[in-house]
PDB file of C-alpha atoms in Angstrom:
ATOM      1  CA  UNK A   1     -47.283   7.070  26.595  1.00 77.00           C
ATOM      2  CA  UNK A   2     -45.066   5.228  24.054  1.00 83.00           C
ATOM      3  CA  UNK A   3     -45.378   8.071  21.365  1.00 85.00           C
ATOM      4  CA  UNK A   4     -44.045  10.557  24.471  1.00 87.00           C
ATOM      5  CA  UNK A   5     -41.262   8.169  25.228  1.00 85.00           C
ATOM      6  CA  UNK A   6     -40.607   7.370  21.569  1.00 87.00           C
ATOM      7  CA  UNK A   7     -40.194  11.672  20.983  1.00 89.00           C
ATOM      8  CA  UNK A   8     -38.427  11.552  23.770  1.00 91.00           C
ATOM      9  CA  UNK A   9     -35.990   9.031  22.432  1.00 90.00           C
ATOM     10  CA  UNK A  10     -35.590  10.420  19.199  1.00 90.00           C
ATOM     11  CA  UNK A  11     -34.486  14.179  20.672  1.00 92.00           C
ATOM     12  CA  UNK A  12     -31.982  12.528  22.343  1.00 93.00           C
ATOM     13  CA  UNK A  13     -30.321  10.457  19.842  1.00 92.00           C
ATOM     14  CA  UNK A  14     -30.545  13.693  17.505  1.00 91.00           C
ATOM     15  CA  UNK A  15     -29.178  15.859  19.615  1.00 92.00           C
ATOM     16  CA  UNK A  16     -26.218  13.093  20.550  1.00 90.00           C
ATOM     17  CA  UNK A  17     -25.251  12.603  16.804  1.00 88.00           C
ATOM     18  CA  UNK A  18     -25.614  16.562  16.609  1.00 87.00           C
ATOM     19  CA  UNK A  19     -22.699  16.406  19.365  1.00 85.00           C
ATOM     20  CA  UNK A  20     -21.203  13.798  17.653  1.00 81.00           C
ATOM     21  CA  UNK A  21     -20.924  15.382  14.197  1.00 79.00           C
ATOM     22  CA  UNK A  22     -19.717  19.018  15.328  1.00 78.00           C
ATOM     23  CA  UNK A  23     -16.299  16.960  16.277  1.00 75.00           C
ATOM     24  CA  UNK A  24     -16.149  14.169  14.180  1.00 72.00           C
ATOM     25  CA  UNK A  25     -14.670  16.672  10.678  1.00 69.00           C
ATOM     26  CA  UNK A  26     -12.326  18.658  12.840  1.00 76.00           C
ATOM     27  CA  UNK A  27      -8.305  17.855  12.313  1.00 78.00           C
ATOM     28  CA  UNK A  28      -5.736  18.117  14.813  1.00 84.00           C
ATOM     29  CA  UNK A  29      -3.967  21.821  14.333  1.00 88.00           C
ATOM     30  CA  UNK A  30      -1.089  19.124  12.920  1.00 90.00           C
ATOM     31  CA  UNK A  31      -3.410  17.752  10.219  1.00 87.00           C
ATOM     32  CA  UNK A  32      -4.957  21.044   9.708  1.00 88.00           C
ATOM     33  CA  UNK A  33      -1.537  22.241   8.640  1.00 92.00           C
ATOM     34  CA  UNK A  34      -0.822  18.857   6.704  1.00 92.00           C
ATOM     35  CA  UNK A  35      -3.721  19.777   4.845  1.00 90.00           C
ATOM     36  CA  UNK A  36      -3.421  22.746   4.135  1.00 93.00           C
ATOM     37  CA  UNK A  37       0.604  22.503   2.822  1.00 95.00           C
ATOM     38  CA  UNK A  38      -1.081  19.318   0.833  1.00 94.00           C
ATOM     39  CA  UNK A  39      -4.240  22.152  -0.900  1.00 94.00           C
ATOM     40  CA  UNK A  40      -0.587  24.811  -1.567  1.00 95.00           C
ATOM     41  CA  UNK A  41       1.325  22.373  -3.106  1.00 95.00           C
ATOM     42  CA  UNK A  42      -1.860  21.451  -5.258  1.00 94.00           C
ATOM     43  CA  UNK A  43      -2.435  25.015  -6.161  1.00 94.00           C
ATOM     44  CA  UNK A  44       1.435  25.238  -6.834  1.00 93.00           C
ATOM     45  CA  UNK A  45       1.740  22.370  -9.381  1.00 92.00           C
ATOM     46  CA  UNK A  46      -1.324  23.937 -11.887  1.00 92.00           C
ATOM     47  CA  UNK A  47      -0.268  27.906 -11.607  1.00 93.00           C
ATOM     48  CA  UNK A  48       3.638  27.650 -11.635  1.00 92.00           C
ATOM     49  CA  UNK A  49       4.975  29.438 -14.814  1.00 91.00           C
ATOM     50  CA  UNK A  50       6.958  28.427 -17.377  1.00 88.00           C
ATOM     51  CA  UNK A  51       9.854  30.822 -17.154  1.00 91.00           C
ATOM     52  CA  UNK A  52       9.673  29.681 -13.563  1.00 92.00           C
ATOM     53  CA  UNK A  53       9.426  25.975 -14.197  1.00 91.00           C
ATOM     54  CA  UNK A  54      12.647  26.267 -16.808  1.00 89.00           C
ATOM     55  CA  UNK A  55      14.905  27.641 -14.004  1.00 92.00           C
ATOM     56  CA  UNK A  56      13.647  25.023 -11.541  1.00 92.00           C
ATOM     57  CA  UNK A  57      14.616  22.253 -14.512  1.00 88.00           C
ATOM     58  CA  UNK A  58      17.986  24.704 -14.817  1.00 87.00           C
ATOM     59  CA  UNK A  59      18.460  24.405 -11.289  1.00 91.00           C
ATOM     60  CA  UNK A  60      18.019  20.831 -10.886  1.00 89.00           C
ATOM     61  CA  UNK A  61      17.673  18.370 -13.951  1.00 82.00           C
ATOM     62  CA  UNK A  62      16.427  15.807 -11.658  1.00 86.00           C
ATOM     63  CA  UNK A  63      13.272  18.148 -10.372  1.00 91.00           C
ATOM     64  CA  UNK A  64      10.695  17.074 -13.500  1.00 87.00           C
ATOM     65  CA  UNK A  65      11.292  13.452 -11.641  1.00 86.00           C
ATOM     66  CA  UNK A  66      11.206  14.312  -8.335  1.00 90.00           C
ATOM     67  CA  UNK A  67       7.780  16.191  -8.209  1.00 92.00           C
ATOM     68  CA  UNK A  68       6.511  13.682 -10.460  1.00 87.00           C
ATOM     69  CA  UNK A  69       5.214  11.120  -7.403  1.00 88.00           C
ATOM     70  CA  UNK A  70       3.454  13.843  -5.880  1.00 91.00           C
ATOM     71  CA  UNK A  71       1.640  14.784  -8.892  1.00 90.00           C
ATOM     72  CA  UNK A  72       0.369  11.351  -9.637  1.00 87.00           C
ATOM     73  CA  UNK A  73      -0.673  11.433  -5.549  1.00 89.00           C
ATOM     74  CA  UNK A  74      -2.567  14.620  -6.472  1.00 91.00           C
ATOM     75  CA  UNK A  75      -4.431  12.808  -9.545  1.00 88.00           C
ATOM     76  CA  UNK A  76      -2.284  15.750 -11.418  1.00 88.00           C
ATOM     77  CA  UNK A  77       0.247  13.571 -13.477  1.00 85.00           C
ATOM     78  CA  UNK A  78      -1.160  14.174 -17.143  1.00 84.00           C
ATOM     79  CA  UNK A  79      -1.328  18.200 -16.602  1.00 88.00           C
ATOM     80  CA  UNK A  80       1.738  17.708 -14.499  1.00 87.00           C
ATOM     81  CA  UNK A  81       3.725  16.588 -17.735  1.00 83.00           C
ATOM     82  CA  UNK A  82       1.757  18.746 -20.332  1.00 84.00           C
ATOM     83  CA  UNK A  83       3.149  21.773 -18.604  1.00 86.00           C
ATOM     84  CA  UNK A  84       6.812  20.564 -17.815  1.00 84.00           C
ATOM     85  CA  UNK A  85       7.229  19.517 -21.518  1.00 82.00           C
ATOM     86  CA  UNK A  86       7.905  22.450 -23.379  1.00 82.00           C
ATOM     87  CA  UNK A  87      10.902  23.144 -20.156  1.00 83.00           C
ATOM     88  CA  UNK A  88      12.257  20.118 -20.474  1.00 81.00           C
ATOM     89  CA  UNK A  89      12.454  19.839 -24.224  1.00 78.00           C
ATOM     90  CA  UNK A  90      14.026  23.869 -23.709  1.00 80.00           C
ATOM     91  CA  UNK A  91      16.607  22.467 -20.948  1.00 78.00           C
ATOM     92  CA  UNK A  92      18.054  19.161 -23.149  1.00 74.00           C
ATOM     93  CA  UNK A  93      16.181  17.099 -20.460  1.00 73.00           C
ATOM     94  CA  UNK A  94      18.219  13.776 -19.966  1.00 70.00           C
ATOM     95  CA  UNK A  95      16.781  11.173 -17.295  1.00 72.00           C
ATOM     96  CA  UNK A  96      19.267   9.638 -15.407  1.00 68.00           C
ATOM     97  CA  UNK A  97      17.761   6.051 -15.615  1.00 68.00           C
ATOM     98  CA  UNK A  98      18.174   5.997 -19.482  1.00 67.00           C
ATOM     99  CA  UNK A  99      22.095   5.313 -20.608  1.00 64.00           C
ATOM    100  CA  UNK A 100      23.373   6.171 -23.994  1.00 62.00           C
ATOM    101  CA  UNK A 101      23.474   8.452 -26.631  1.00 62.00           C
ATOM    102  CA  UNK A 102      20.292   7.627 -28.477  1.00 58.00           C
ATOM    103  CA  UNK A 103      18.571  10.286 -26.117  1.00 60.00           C
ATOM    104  CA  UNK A 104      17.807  13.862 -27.386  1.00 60.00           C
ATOM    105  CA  UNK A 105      15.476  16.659 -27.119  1.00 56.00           C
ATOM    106  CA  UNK A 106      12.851  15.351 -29.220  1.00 59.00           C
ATOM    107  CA  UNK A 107      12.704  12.269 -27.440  1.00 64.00           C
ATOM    108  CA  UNK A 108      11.319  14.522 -24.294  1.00 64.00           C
ATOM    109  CA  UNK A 109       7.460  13.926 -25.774  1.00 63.00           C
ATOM    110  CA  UNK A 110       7.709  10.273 -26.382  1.00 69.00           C
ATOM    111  CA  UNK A 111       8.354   9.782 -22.613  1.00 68.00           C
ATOM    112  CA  UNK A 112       6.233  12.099 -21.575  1.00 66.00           C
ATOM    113  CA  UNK A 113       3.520  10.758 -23.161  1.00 68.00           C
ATOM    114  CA  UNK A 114       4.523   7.562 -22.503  1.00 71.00           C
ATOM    115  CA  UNK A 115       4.652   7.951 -18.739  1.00 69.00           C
ATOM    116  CA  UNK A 116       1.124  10.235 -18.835  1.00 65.00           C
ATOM    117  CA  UNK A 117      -0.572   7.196 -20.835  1.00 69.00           C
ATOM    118  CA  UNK A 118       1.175   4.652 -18.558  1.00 70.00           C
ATOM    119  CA  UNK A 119      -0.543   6.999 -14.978  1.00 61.00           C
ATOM    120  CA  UNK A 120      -3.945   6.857 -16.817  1.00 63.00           C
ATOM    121  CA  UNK A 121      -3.940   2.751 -16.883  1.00 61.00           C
ATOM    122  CA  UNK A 122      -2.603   2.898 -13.354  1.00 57.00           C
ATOM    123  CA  UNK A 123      -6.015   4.273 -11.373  1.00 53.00           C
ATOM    124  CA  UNK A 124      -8.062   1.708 -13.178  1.00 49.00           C
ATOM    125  CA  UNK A 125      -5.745  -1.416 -12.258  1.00 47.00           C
ATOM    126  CA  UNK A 126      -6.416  -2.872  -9.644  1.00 44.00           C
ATOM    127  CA  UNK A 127      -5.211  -6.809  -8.456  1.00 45.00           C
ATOM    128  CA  UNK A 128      -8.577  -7.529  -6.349  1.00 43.00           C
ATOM    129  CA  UNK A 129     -11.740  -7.222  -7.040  1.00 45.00           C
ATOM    130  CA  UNK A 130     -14.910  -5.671  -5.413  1.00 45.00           C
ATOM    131  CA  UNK A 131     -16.628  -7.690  -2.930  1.00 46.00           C
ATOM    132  CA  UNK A 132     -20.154  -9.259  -3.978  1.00 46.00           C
ATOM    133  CA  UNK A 133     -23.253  -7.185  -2.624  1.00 45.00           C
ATOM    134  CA  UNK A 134     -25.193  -9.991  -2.254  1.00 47.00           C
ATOM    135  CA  UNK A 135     -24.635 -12.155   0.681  1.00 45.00           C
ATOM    136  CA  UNK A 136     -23.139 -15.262  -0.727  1.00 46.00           C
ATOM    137  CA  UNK A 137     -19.682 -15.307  -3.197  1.00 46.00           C
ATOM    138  CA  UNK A 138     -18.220 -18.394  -4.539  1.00 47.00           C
ATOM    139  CA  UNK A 139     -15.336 -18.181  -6.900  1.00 45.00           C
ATOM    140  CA  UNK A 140     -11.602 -19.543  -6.809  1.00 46.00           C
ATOM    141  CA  UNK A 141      -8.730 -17.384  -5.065  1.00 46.00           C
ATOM    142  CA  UNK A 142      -5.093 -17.820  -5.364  1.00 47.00           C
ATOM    143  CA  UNK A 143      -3.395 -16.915  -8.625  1.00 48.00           C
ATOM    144  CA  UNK A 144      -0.119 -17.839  -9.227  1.00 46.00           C
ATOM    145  CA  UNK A 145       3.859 -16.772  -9.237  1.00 46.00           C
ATOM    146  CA  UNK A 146       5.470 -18.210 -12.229  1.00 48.00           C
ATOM    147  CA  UNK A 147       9.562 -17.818 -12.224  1.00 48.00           C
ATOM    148  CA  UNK A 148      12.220 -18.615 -10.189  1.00 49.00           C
ATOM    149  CA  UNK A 149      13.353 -21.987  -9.932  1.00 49.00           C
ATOM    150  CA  UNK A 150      17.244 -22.969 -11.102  1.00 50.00           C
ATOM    151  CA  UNK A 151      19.489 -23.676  -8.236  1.00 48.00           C
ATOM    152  CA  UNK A 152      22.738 -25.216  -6.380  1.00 49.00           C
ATOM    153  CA  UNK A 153      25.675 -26.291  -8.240  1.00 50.00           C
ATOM    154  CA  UNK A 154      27.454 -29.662  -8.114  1.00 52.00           C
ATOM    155  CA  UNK A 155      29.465 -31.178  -4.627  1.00 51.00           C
ATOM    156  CA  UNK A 156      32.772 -31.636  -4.520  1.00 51.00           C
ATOM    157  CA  UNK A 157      34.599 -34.730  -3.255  1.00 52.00           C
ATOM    158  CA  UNK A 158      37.137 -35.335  -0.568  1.00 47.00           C
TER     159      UNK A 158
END
Protein backbone atom coordinates (compact mmCIF):
# COMPACT_ATOMS: atom_id res chain seq x y z
CA UNK A 1 0.00 0.00 0.00
CA UNK A 2 2.72 2.60 0.77
CA UNK A 3 4.78 1.75 -2.46
CA UNK A 4 1.15 2.48 -4.44
CA UNK A 5 0.73 5.69 -2.54
CA UNK A 6 4.43 6.56 -2.70
CA UNK A 7 4.08 6.08 -7.02
CA UNK A 8 1.28 7.78 -6.65
CA UNK A 9 2.95 10.72 -5.02
CA UNK A 10 5.80 10.88 -7.12
CA UNK A 11 3.51 11.15 -10.62
CA UNK A 12 2.07 13.91 -9.18
CA UNK A 13 4.83 16.01 -8.07
CA UNK A 14 6.46 15.16 -11.62
CA UNK A 15 3.87 16.01 -13.51
CA UNK A 16 3.34 19.46 -11.25
CA UNK A 17 7.04 20.58 -11.78
CA UNK A 18 6.43 19.41 -15.54
CA UNK A 19 3.59 22.24 -15.37
CA UNK A 20 5.71 24.28 -13.54
CA UNK A 21 8.74 24.28 -15.86
CA UNK A 22 6.81 24.69 -19.33
CA UNK A 23 6.09 28.44 -17.84
CA UNK A 24 8.71 29.21 -15.65
CA UNK A 25 11.52 30.20 -19.09
CA UNK A 26 8.85 32.04 -20.99
CA UNK A 27 9.28 36.15 -21.14
CA UNK A 28 6.62 38.56 -21.36
CA UNK A 29 6.22 39.53 -25.36
CA UNK A 30 7.97 42.93 -23.66
CA UNK A 31 11.04 41.00 -22.46
CA UNK A 32 10.95 38.81 -25.41
CA UNK A 33 11.54 41.92 -27.47
CA UNK A 34 14.08 43.36 -24.79
CA UNK A 35 15.89 40.37 -25.50
CA UNK A 36 15.95 40.06 -28.55
CA UNK A 37 17.03 44.07 -29.40
CA UNK A 38 19.74 43.12 -26.45
CA UNK A 39 21.04 39.47 -28.90
CA UNK A 40 20.91 42.51 -32.32
CA UNK A 41 22.80 44.91 -30.70
CA UNK A 42 25.29 42.03 -29.65
CA UNK A 43 25.47 40.74 -33.13
CA UNK A 44 25.84 44.49 -34.26
CA UNK A 45 28.90 45.43 -32.13
CA UNK A 46 31.21 42.16 -33.56
CA UNK A 47 30.05 42.36 -37.50
CA UNK A 48 29.89 46.24 -38.04
CA UNK A 49 32.54 47.23 -40.70
CA UNK A 50 35.13 49.43 -40.68
CA UNK A 51 34.23 51.76 -43.50
CA UNK A 52 30.97 51.75 -41.60
CA UNK A 53 32.38 52.29 -38.14
CA UNK A 54 34.66 55.43 -39.62
CA UNK A 55 31.50 57.30 -40.78
CA UNK A 56 29.72 56.57 -37.50
CA UNK A 57 33.13 58.15 -35.68
CA UNK A 58 32.71 60.94 -38.76
CA UNK A 59 29.30 61.40 -37.81
CA UNK A 60 29.67 61.70 -34.22
CA UNK A 61 33.20 61.93 -32.46
CA UNK A 62 31.57 61.20 -29.27
CA UNK A 63 30.02 57.61 -30.60
CA UNK A 64 33.46 55.37 -29.73
CA UNK A 65 32.36 56.67 -25.99
CA UNK A 66 28.96 56.35 -26.08
CA UNK A 67 28.66 52.60 -27.17
CA UNK A 68 31.45 51.92 -25.00
CA UNK A 69 29.08 51.13 -21.64
CA UNK A 70 27.14 48.82 -23.56
CA UNK A 71 30.00 46.90 -24.75
CA UNK A 72 31.52 46.38 -21.38
CA UNK A 73 27.57 45.27 -20.37
CA UNK A 74 27.93 42.78 -23.24
CA UNK A 75 31.42 41.39 -21.80
CA UNK A 76 32.51 42.91 -25.44
CA UNK A 77 34.81 45.88 -24.30
CA UNK A 78 38.36 44.44 -25.39
CA UNK A 79 37.00 43.43 -29.09
CA UNK A 80 34.86 46.49 -28.77
CA UNK A 81 38.13 48.73 -28.80
CA UNK A 82 40.34 46.40 -31.03
CA UNK A 83 37.94 47.11 -33.83
CA UNK A 84 37.19 50.93 -33.23
CA UNK A 85 41.00 51.62 -33.11
CA UNK A 86 42.16 51.70 -36.45
CA UNK A 87 38.69 54.43 -37.01
CA UNK A 88 39.54 56.39 -34.46
CA UNK A 89 43.25 56.71 -35.04
CA UNK A 90 41.81 57.40 -39.09
CA UNK A 91 39.25 60.17 -37.67
CA UNK A 92 41.99 62.31 -35.27
CA UNK A 93 39.91 60.86 -32.35
CA UNK A 94 39.99 63.53 -29.47
CA UNK A 95 38.01 62.61 -26.12
CA UNK A 96 36.33 65.33 -24.74
CA UNK A 97 37.37 64.61 -21.06
CA UNK A 98 41.13 65.09 -21.92
CA UNK A 99 42.12 69.09 -22.29
CA UNK A 100 45.17 70.22 -24.09
CA UNK A 101 47.27 69.90 -26.86
CA UNK A 102 49.44 66.99 -25.84
CA UNK A 103 46.69 64.71 -27.53
CA UNK A 104 47.24 63.25 -31.07
CA UNK A 105 46.54 60.38 -33.22
CA UNK A 106 49.03 58.12 -31.90
CA UNK A 107 47.94 58.59 -28.54
CA UNK A 108 44.49 56.71 -29.74
CA UNK A 109 46.30 53.08 -28.73
CA UNK A 110 47.63 54.10 -25.41
CA UNK A 111 44.01 54.76 -24.26
CA UNK A 112 42.65 52.18 -25.83
CA UNK A 113 44.65 49.84 -24.35
CA UNK A 114 44.60 51.47 -21.35
CA UNK A 115 40.84 51.45 -20.94
CA UNK A 116 40.68 47.52 -22.44
CA UNK A 117 43.37 46.53 -19.63
CA UNK A 118 41.56 48.73 -17.05
CA UNK A 119 37.69 46.49 -18.19
CA UNK A 120 39.73 43.23 -17.77
CA UNK A 121 40.64 44.09 -13.86
CA UNK A 122 37.08 45.30 -13.51
CA UNK A 123 35.08 41.64 -13.71
CA UNK A 124 37.50 40.21 -11.24
CA UNK A 125 37.10 43.10 -8.52
CA UNK A 126 34.89 42.70 -6.43
CA UNK A 127 34.47 44.67 -2.65
CA UNK A 128 32.78 41.49 -0.84
CA UNK A 129 33.58 38.35 -0.65
CA UNK A 130 31.87 34.90 -1.15
CA UNK A 131 29.97 33.59 1.65
CA UNK A 132 31.54 30.49 3.63
CA UNK A 133 29.98 27.00 2.55
CA UNK A 134 30.32 25.68 5.70
CA UNK A 135 27.87 26.62 8.29
CA UNK A 136 29.80 28.75 10.66
CA UNK A 137 32.00 32.19 9.48
CA UNK A 138 33.86 34.28 11.86
CA UNK A 139 35.94 37.10 10.57
CA UNK A 140 35.90 41.04 11.15
CA UNK A 141 33.57 43.37 8.89
CA UNK A 142 33.73 47.02 8.52
CA UNK A 143 36.62 48.55 6.61
CA UNK A 144 37.19 51.96 6.72
CA UNK A 145 36.73 55.63 4.90
CA UNK A 146 39.85 57.56 5.31
CA UNK A 147 39.51 61.48 4.13
CA UNK A 148 37.53 64.20 4.80
CA UNK A 149 37.90 66.01 7.85
CA UNK A 150 39.01 70.04 7.76
CA UNK A 151 36.21 72.33 8.61
CA UNK A 152 34.52 75.79 9.84
CA UNK A 153 36.37 78.92 9.88
CA UNK A 154 36.84 81.36 12.78
CA UNK A 155 33.62 83.58 14.58
CA UNK A 156 33.41 86.90 14.38
CA UNK A 157 32.70 89.31 17.25
CA UNK A 158 30.04 91.87 17.90
Amino acid sequence: NILIYFIISALIIYVEIMIFLRYIDKLSPEGKELYEQVVGYKKYLKTVEEPKLQQLIKDDPQYFEKVLPYAVALGMETEWIEKCEKALTKSNYHPVWIYGSGFDSSSVSSITSSISNSMEGFGSASAFSAPSSSGSSSGSGGGGFSGGGGGGGGGGSW
